[in-house]
Each structure stands twice: as C-alpha cells, then as structure tokens.
Short mmCIF file of C-alpha atoms in Angstrom, two decimals:
data_model
loop_
_atom_site.label_atom_id
_atom_site.label_comp_id
_atom_site.label_asym_id
_atom_site.label_seq_id
_atom_site.Cartn_x
_atom_site.Cartn_y
_atom_site.Cartn_z
CA UNK A 32 -49.68 77.61 66.38
CA UNK A 33 -51.05 80.85 67.57
CA UNK A 34 -54.81 80.75 67.15
CA UNK A 35 -56.46 83.66 65.38
CA UNK A 36 -59.72 85.46 65.87
CA UNK A 37 -62.05 85.40 68.83
CA UNK A 38 -63.94 82.49 70.36
CA UNK A 39 -67.11 81.66 68.44
CA UNK A 40 -70.20 83.07 70.13
CA UNK A 41 -73.65 81.55 70.31
CA UNK A 42 -76.93 83.34 70.60
CA UNK A 43 -78.44 80.40 72.43
CA UNK A 44 -78.62 81.03 76.18
CA UNK A 45 -77.93 77.43 77.15
CA UNK A 46 -74.76 77.16 75.09
CA UNK A 47 -73.56 80.57 76.27
CA UNK A 48 -74.11 79.54 79.89
CA UNK A 49 -72.16 76.31 79.39
CA UNK A 50 -69.30 78.22 77.75
CA UNK A 51 -69.11 80.70 80.64
CA UNK A 52 -69.19 77.87 83.18
CA UNK A 53 -66.41 76.03 81.33
CA UNK A 54 -64.37 79.20 81.18
CA UNK A 55 -64.76 79.76 84.91
CA UNK A 56 -63.69 76.18 85.63
CA UNK A 57 -60.62 76.48 83.42
CA UNK A 58 -59.75 79.83 85.00
CA UNK A 59 -59.89 78.17 88.42
CA UNK A 60 -57.59 75.40 87.22
CA UNK A 61 -55.06 77.89 85.89
CA UNK A 62 -55.27 79.91 89.11
CA UNK A 63 -54.62 76.78 91.16
CA UNK A 64 -51.69 75.84 88.94
CA UNK A 65 -50.04 79.22 89.35
CA UNK A 66 -50.83 79.49 93.07
CA UNK A 67 -48.96 76.31 94.00
CA UNK A 68 -49.31 75.23 97.62
CA UNK A 69 -52.00 77.82 98.41
CA UNK A 70 -54.45 75.52 96.66
CA UNK A 71 -53.01 72.25 97.91
CA UNK A 72 -56.43 71.06 99.08
CA UNK A 73 -57.99 71.56 95.64
CA UNK A 74 -57.68 68.98 92.84
CA UNK A 75 -54.37 69.48 91.08
CA UNK A 76 -54.55 70.81 87.51
CA UNK A 77 -53.08 68.26 85.12
CA UNK A 78 -52.81 67.34 81.48
CA UNK A 79 -55.84 65.16 80.71
CA UNK A 80 -54.93 62.88 77.81
CA UNK A 81 -57.39 62.74 74.92
CA UNK A 82 -57.44 59.57 72.84
CA UNK A 83 -56.67 60.51 69.23
CA UNK A 84 -56.62 56.90 68.01
CA UNK A 85 -53.28 57.50 66.26
CA UNK A 86 -50.54 55.91 68.43
CA UNK A 87 -48.04 55.81 65.57
CA UNK A 88 -48.22 59.55 64.82
CA UNK A 89 -46.10 62.27 66.38
CA UNK A 90 -47.88 65.61 66.55
CA UNK A 91 -45.53 68.59 66.50
CA UNK A 92 -48.15 70.91 65.01
CA UNK A 93 -50.95 72.20 67.26
CA UNK A 94 -53.47 75.02 66.84
CA UNK A 95 -55.88 75.50 69.73
CA UNK A 96 -58.89 77.62 68.80
CA UNK A 97 -60.75 77.37 72.11
CA UNK A 98 -61.45 74.82 74.84
CA UNK A 99 -63.60 72.82 72.40
CA UNK A 100 -61.73 73.09 69.11
CA UNK A 101 -58.15 72.16 68.29
CA UNK A 102 -56.18 71.02 65.24
CA UNK A 103 -53.21 68.63 65.22
CA UNK A 104 -50.62 68.12 62.47
CA UNK A 105 -48.06 65.33 62.45
CA UNK A 106 -46.18 62.55 60.76
CA UNK A 107 -47.49 60.41 57.89
CA UNK A 108 -49.37 63.42 56.52
CA UNK A 109 -51.81 63.35 59.44
CA UNK A 110 -54.15 66.21 60.36
CA UNK A 111 -56.80 65.77 63.08
CA UNK A 112 -59.51 68.11 64.34
CA UNK A 113 -61.74 68.03 67.42
CA UNK A 114 -64.79 70.14 68.14
CA UNK A 115 -65.80 68.60 71.45
CA UNK A 116 -62.79 69.17 73.66
CA UNK A 117 -60.90 66.09 72.50
CA UNK A 118 -63.57 63.49 73.17
CA UNK A 119 -63.63 62.64 69.46
CA UNK A 120 -61.12 63.42 66.72
CA UNK A 121 -61.77 63.58 63.00
CA UNK A 122 -59.04 62.54 60.58
CA UNK A 123 -59.08 65.37 58.04
CA UNK A 124 -55.69 64.66 56.45
CA UNK A 125 -55.15 66.04 52.93
CA UNK A 126 -55.52 63.29 50.31
CA UNK A 127 -52.25 61.88 49.03
CA UNK A 128 -50.18 63.42 51.83
CA UNK A 129 -49.14 60.18 53.50
CA UNK A 130 -45.45 60.70 52.76
CA UNK A 131 -45.36 64.23 54.14
CA UNK A 132 -44.31 65.40 57.60
CA UNK A 133 -46.62 68.11 58.89
CA UNK A 134 -44.91 70.19 61.57
CA UNK A 135 -47.08 73.30 61.86
CA UNK A 136 -50.77 74.19 61.69
CA UNK A 137 -52.35 77.62 62.05
CA UNK A 138 -56.12 77.68 62.62
CA UNK A 139 -58.44 80.63 62.18
CA UNK A 140 -61.52 78.83 63.54
CA UNK A 141 -63.17 75.40 63.44
CA UNK A 142 -63.36 75.38 59.63
CA UNK A 143 -60.33 77.28 58.32
CA UNK A 144 -56.72 76.23 58.82
CA UNK A 145 -53.33 76.16 57.10
CA UNK A 146 -50.80 73.33 57.49
CA UNK A 147 -47.10 73.22 56.67
CA UNK A 148 -45.15 70.14 55.59
CA UNK A 149 -41.38 70.23 56.04
CA UNK A 150 -38.51 68.78 54.07
CA UNK A 151 -36.05 69.37 51.27
CA UNK A 152 -37.29 70.50 47.89
CA UNK A 153 -40.88 69.60 47.07
CA UNK A 154 -41.45 67.98 50.46
CA UNK A 155 -42.00 71.50 51.82
CA UNK A 156 -45.62 72.38 51.07
CA UNK A 157 -48.54 74.40 52.39
CA UNK A 158 -52.23 73.40 52.31
CA UNK A 159 -55.35 75.34 53.27
CA UNK A 160 -58.89 74.24 54.13
CA UNK A 161 -62.07 76.28 54.55
CA UNK A 162 -64.49 73.43 55.29
CA UNK A 163 -63.02 71.82 58.40
CA UNK A 164 -60.65 69.61 56.44
CA UNK A 165 -63.24 68.02 54.13
CA UNK A 166 -61.17 69.38 51.25
CA UNK A 167 -57.74 70.98 50.93
CA UNK A 168 -56.00 73.19 48.41
CA UNK A 169 -52.24 73.00 47.97
CA UNK A 170 -51.22 76.65 47.96
CA UNK A 171 -47.43 76.32 47.92
CA UNK A 172 -44.90 73.70 46.85
CA UNK A 173 -41.21 74.47 47.19
CA UNK A 174 -39.21 73.99 44.00
CA UNK A 175 -35.78 75.05 45.30
CA UNK A 176 -33.77 71.98 46.38
CA UNK A 177 -31.75 74.19 48.73
CA UNK A 178 -34.81 75.34 50.71
CA UNK A 179 -36.26 73.54 53.76
CA UNK A 180 -39.27 75.18 55.40
CA UNK A 181 -39.67 74.85 59.18
CA UNK A 182 -42.44 77.04 60.60
CA UNK A 183 -45.11 79.59 59.81
CA UNK A 184 -47.11 82.22 61.66
CA UNK A 185 -49.99 84.61 61.03
CA UNK A 186 -50.47 88.21 62.13
CA UNK A 187 -54.22 88.10 61.40
CA UNK A 188 -56.59 86.13 59.20
CA UNK A 189 -54.91 87.37 56.02
CA UNK A 190 -51.25 88.12 56.62
CA UNK A 191 -48.67 85.50 57.48
CA UNK A 192 -45.11 84.29 57.01
CA UNK A 193 -43.28 81.00 56.63
CA UNK A 194 -39.54 80.52 57.01
CA UNK A 195 -36.94 78.27 55.41
CA UNK A 196 -33.45 77.41 56.54
CA UNK A 197 -30.83 79.61 54.85
CA UNK A 198 -30.62 79.63 51.06
CA UNK A 199 -27.51 81.30 49.61
CA UNK A 200 -26.49 82.36 53.11
CA UNK A 201 -29.74 83.94 54.34
CA UNK A 202 -32.99 82.68 55.85
CA UNK A 203 -35.74 82.61 53.25
CA UNK A 204 -39.16 84.10 54.05
CA UNK A 205 -42.49 83.36 52.37
CA UNK A 206 -45.33 85.86 52.69
CA UNK A 207 -49.09 85.60 52.23
CA UNK A 208 -51.69 88.36 52.18
CA UNK A 209 -54.75 86.22 51.54
CA UNK A 210 -54.81 83.81 54.46
CA UNK A 211 -52.41 81.28 52.99
CA UNK A 212 -54.20 80.83 49.67
CA UNK A 213 -51.11 82.08 47.83
CA UNK A 214 -47.49 82.76 48.78
CA UNK A 215 -44.49 84.69 47.48
CA UNK A 216 -40.82 84.62 48.41
CA UNK A 217 -39.74 87.94 49.91
CA UNK A 218 -36.48 89.62 48.86
CA UNK A 219 -33.59 88.70 51.15
CA UNK A 220 -31.92 92.11 51.02
CA UNK A 221 -33.28 92.94 54.47
CA UNK A 222 -32.18 89.65 56.02
CA UNK A 223 -28.82 89.56 57.86
CA UNK A 224 -26.38 86.84 56.82
CA UNK A 225 -26.80 83.48 58.50
CA UNK A 226 -24.04 82.04 60.66
CA UNK A 227 -22.18 78.94 59.51
CA UNK A 228 -24.39 75.95 60.28
CA UNK A 229 -27.32 78.10 61.44
CA UNK A 230 -30.87 76.83 60.89
CA UNK A 231 -34.32 76.67 62.43
CA UNK A 232 -35.83 73.72 64.29
CA UNK A 233 -39.10 72.25 63.01
CA UNK A 234 -39.87 70.82 66.44
CA UNK A 235 -43.11 72.50 67.52
CA UNK A 236 -44.26 75.04 64.96
CA UNK A 237 -42.90 77.77 67.24
CA UNK A 238 -39.60 78.71 65.63
CA UNK A 239 -41.47 81.58 63.92
CA UNK A 240 -44.04 83.54 65.95
CA UNK A 241 -45.89 86.84 65.67
CA UNK A 242 -47.44 89.41 67.99
CA UNK A 243 -49.50 92.33 66.77
CA UNK A 244 -50.02 93.38 63.16
CA UNK A 245 -46.41 93.50 61.93
CA UNK A 246 -43.91 92.01 64.43
CA UNK A 247 -42.48 88.50 64.12
CA UNK A 248 -39.52 86.63 65.59
CA UNK A 249 -37.47 83.73 64.21
CA UNK A 250 -35.49 81.33 66.43
CA UNK A 251 -32.25 79.67 65.38
CA UNK A 252 -29.60 77.20 66.46
CA UNK A 253 -26.77 75.17 65.04
CA UNK A 254 -24.45 78.13 64.56
CA UNK A 255 -21.86 79.56 66.93
CA UNK A 256 -24.68 81.43 68.72
CA UNK A 257 -28.37 80.74 69.19
CA UNK A 258 -30.06 83.82 67.82
CA UNK A 259 -33.48 85.41 67.54
CA UNK A 260 -34.23 87.49 64.45
CA UNK A 261 -36.94 90.17 64.58
CA UNK A 262 -38.97 91.95 61.94
CA UNK A 263 -41.26 94.92 62.52
CA UNK A 264 -42.52 95.14 58.92
CA UNK A 265 -43.93 91.67 58.22
CA UNK A 266 -40.70 90.15 57.05
CA UNK A 267 -39.14 92.77 54.79
CA UNK A 268 -36.28 93.68 57.13
CA UNK A 269 -34.79 91.81 60.09
CA UNK A 270 -32.35 92.38 62.93
CA UNK A 271 -30.52 89.61 64.80
CA UNK A 272 -29.72 89.25 68.51
CA UNK A 273 -27.67 86.63 70.31
CA UNK A 274 -29.28 84.68 73.14
CA UNK A 275 -27.56 82.94 76.06
CA UNK A 276 -29.06 79.57 75.07
CA UNK A 277 -26.13 77.28 74.12
CA UNK A 278 -25.54 76.51 70.45
CA UNK A 279 -22.44 75.56 68.47
CA UNK A 280 -23.86 72.16 67.45
CA UNK A 281 -26.60 71.10 64.99
CA UNK A 282 -28.64 69.74 67.94
CA UNK A 283 -28.48 72.89 70.08
CA UNK A 284 -30.23 76.23 70.05
CA UNK A 285 -33.54 78.01 70.56
CA UNK A 286 -36.39 75.73 69.54
CA UNK A 287 -39.46 77.80 70.46
CA UNK A 288 -40.54 81.35 71.15
CA UNK A 289 -43.60 82.98 72.72
CA UNK A 290 -44.42 86.70 72.88
CA UNK A 291 -47.32 88.03 74.93
CA UNK A 292 -46.92 91.46 73.35
CA UNK A 293 -44.35 93.33 71.25
CA UNK A 294 -41.91 93.60 74.18
CA UNK A 295 -42.12 90.52 76.42
CA UNK A 296 -40.89 87.22 75.05
CA UNK A 297 -39.68 83.78 76.12
CA UNK A 298 -37.21 81.46 74.41
CA UNK A 299 -36.70 77.78 75.23
CA UNK A 300 -34.54 75.09 73.73
CA UNK A 301 -31.37 73.24 74.59
CA UNK A 302 -29.94 70.03 73.14
CA UNK A 303 -32.58 67.67 71.77
CA UNK A 304 -30.39 64.57 72.15
CA UNK A 305 -31.75 62.60 75.13
CA UNK A 306 -28.29 61.70 76.45
CA UNK A 307 -27.17 65.33 76.62
CA UNK A 308 -27.85 67.93 79.28
CA UNK A 309 -29.40 71.30 78.46
CA UNK A 310 -28.09 74.06 80.71
CA UNK A 311 -29.42 77.57 80.21
CA UNK A 312 -32.38 76.19 78.26
CA UNK A 313 -34.48 79.32 78.79
CA UNK A 314 -34.11 83.03 78.10
CA UNK A 315 -36.21 86.17 78.51
CA UNK A 316 -36.53 89.48 76.68
CA UNK A 317 -38.34 92.63 77.78
CA UNK A 318 -37.40 94.84 74.85
CA UNK A 319 -38.89 93.02 71.88
CA UNK A 320 -35.95 90.70 71.35
CA UNK A 321 -33.19 93.30 71.12
CA UNK A 322 -31.52 91.77 74.18
CA UNK A 323 -31.95 88.42 75.95
CA UNK A 324 -30.94 87.27 79.42
CA UNK A 325 -30.68 83.77 80.85
CA UNK A 326 -33.43 82.52 83.12
CA UNK A 327 -31.85 82.35 86.61
CA UNK A 328 -33.65 79.04 87.14
CA UNK A 329 -34.23 77.66 83.61
CA UNK A 330 -36.20 74.60 82.57
CA UNK A 331 -34.23 71.54 83.78
CA UNK A 332 -34.04 69.88 80.35
CA UNK A 333 -34.53 70.41 76.63
CA UNK A 334 -37.85 72.07 75.86
CA UNK A 335 -39.36 72.38 72.38
CA UNK A 336 -42.57 74.34 73.01
CA UNK A 337 -43.66 77.33 75.08
CA UNK A 338 -46.86 79.36 75.56
CA UNK A 339 -48.05 82.17 77.78
CA UNK A 340 -51.06 81.29 79.93
CA UNK A 341 -54.24 83.13 78.88
CA UNK A 342 -54.50 86.75 80.02
CA UNK A 343 -51.43 86.41 82.25
CA UNK A 344 -48.50 88.79 82.35
CA UNK A 345 -46.25 86.40 84.27
CA UNK A 346 -47.28 82.75 83.79
CA UNK A 347 -46.27 80.41 80.97
CA UNK A 348 -45.81 76.71 80.22
CA UNK A 349 -42.87 75.01 78.50
CA UNK A 350 -43.01 71.42 77.24
CA UNK A 351 -40.61 68.78 76.01
CA UNK A 352 -40.09 65.01 75.89
CA UNK A 353 -39.32 64.82 79.63
CA UNK A 354 -41.98 67.07 81.06
CA UNK A 355 -43.87 70.34 81.44
CA UNK A 356 -42.52 73.33 83.35
CA UNK A 357 -44.34 76.36 84.73
CA UNK A 358 -43.12 79.89 85.32
CA UNK A 359 -45.11 82.42 87.34
CA UNK A 360 -42.57 85.25 87.19
CA UNK A 361 -42.30 85.91 83.48
CA UNK A 362 -39.71 83.27 82.68
CA UNK A 363 -37.13 83.89 85.40
CA UNK A 364 -37.76 80.67 87.29
CA UNK A 365 -39.31 77.42 86.09
CA UNK A 366 -40.53 74.35 87.98
CA UNK A 367 -41.62 70.98 86.61
CA UNK A 368 -45.35 70.28 87.04
CA UNK A 369 -45.75 67.18 84.84
CA UNK A 370 -43.41 64.47 83.51
CA UNK A 371 -45.37 63.42 80.40
CA UNK A 372 -43.85 63.76 76.93
CA UNK A 373 -45.11 66.66 74.80
CA UNK A 374 -43.55 68.55 71.88
CA UNK A 375 -45.80 71.58 71.59
CA UNK A 376 -48.26 73.64 73.65
CA UNK A 377 -50.86 76.30 72.90
CA UNK A 378 -53.29 78.35 74.99
CA UNK A 379 -56.44 80.21 73.98
CA UNK A 380 -58.25 83.40 74.99
CA UNK A 381 -61.08 81.43 76.63
CA UNK A 382 -58.64 80.10 79.26
CA UNK A 383 -57.77 76.76 77.70
CA UNK A 384 -54.36 75.13 77.20
CA UNK A 385 -53.57 72.14 74.96
CA UNK A 386 -50.44 70.05 74.36
CA UNK A 387 -49.45 67.38 71.82
CA UNK A 388 -46.54 65.08 71.05
CA UNK A 389 -45.33 61.57 70.32
CA UNK A 390 -47.41 58.37 70.20
CA UNK A 391 -50.49 60.30 69.19
CA UNK A 392 -50.54 62.24 72.45
CA UNK A 393 -52.92 65.16 72.83
CA UNK A 394 -54.04 66.67 76.12
CA UNK A 395 -55.97 69.57 77.61
CA UNK A 396 -55.23 71.21 80.95
CA UNK A 397 -57.97 70.22 83.38
CA UNK A 398 -58.60 69.45 87.03
#
C-alpha cells in the first residue's frame, strides 16, 4: 500500500496554488492531531467518510497517491479509484474478477496500479493497469495448490515482491523487475524454515513492506512466535526475528508493519477474533528489525493496519475494527483518537492520510 513516486505537479499557477493551500491545511490538521490538548480550541482532526457507493464491499487494499488520488481493492473483485479526494469513485474492477478477493493494491500514480487477489491455487492472481483501470492485464496466476499469496510491496516503479504462505516449509517469494508486468518465483534457499503453523495475514496489504531500494520486511503469526523476516537484497536472502506480539494460535500474530526508513519500524497485530483481548498488540524496532521490543502502552485492541504520518519521525496511526490509535513517540505509547472501523491506512508525501475497511468505508483525515 505504499505509494510510489512523487506527487503530480502542474504548471498551471491556479492548480499549484490550490495544491499548496490544501497541503498547508492538511499539515495543520496533522499538527493539531499530534499536539493534543494544545490545540483544543481548533477543530478536531477526524476521519471524514467518503461515500464509495459499495456498502457490501470490504476494502482491505488501499493505495493513497496524494490527497486527491487513492485506489481501493476489496471483496467481490472490486477496485475503485478517486481523483477528487473521495467525492466521486470510479469502479475500475478487472472484468471477470467478481469471484476474487483483492487484498492489496500498489499504485504508482493516478493511472498505473497493481492489485493482488488472495486464495488457494489459482485464486491468487496479480493484475496491472496503465490507464486508470480502463483495462487490466493479468500478469500472474498461481498454479501451485499449496501456495496462498497474502501481500505485495514495491521498492520503486519497477522492482517489487509478493509473498505466499509457506510452501514445503518456507515462505514463497515472487519478484518483479518490470513494475508487475511479469513475475518469477525466487529460490527459497535463502529463506529460513517456517515455524509450525506460521503464515502471513492478508488483512491490510501490510504484511509485506519495503523501505529504500532493497530492504523489505515480512510479518507472520500463527506459529509459536510472531516473527518479522527481513531481506536486504530484494528477497534473495532473509533473516528472522521474534517479536513480543503474542502468537501460538492461527488468529494471533503481527498483522501489519510500517518502516519510515531502514532502521525504524512499527509492528501491530493481536488476535483478530472480536471476543478475544489483544495484549502487547504493538512492537517497535530501531535496528531494522533485528530486535523488537513491546510498546509500553500498546494499542488497546487488535490492529490490522499502521502507517507513519507524513514527514514525521515520531507520529503514526494504527487502525482496526474497533478504532484508530495515534502515537507521537515513535510507537512507545498509543492513544485512541477515533472509534470507527477501518482495516488499513496509508499516508502520502503531500500530508494526506486515508483509511478503508468494511461496509465500503473509505475516509480521509480532515478537520
């Protein structure tokens, strides 16, 4: 869900002025959100719901390009795109995809995006568009009945990875070098063995994330320990580290990761069952994922998505079915700032944050 490339620029003075003004307004909203009571007199920043017209769809895939443009991917093979900040949404779903479950979308700009469908065997597929969703090309279809793809990520406009739950005892990694137009399975010789019952969670498109040109991290659960695997060579070799997030059950583990650079990362998760508590649902690393420590004050419940706020070294948002939490100290302490249900969150370089989830929910942070 990490957006790629820079915000589109316009040579027209009027449009540039409006973009700058919008950026300043969003910056003020984020500043007020992180400042807490110091801005009590100002309007409170909040998730402003945007009507997608799809109340029966659950959107776990989100790619925010900027404050105007965002892509959503969800159930029933649904892909939506907005170019006006969520006022209107265009249904750009791939033809014949109604039986697929899209769980991840990676957007390069307003016209180019890649979506991932999850599931066993041929249900796991990848599609790419270069015309805003007017047409799609299926670039990968899984033929191994043992594979189940969960997430994907891109390092830049060309290079990316997708991950499958373990096949023959090791996580399987797909690689692309042409922007998702073609894919190949990487050798698993550099992948450490998976734990019994270990898998990824296709909950928000954030179980596989990247930062920089070669580093990526993979989140797991279900096994005896919730782990984060790291590669520094675009998926050829990996190392594994335990996290303090509880696991030991198919419903428990790390569900989402966010890295603001190669060193500083956040992990959130818990137990996705609504009748179960989720202690220690957040963890922090400052050494690129080699070691993880529990958040002293973690999110109060299961969280499936997490994102650093734009241009911040300390502020981030975590979302889940019971609310949104904010940290202003790099993930050590979290406080709930909204009780709406969201599965995934994404922020952009032009100071915009978006969220999406069940019942066709999509929202942008505004005040």
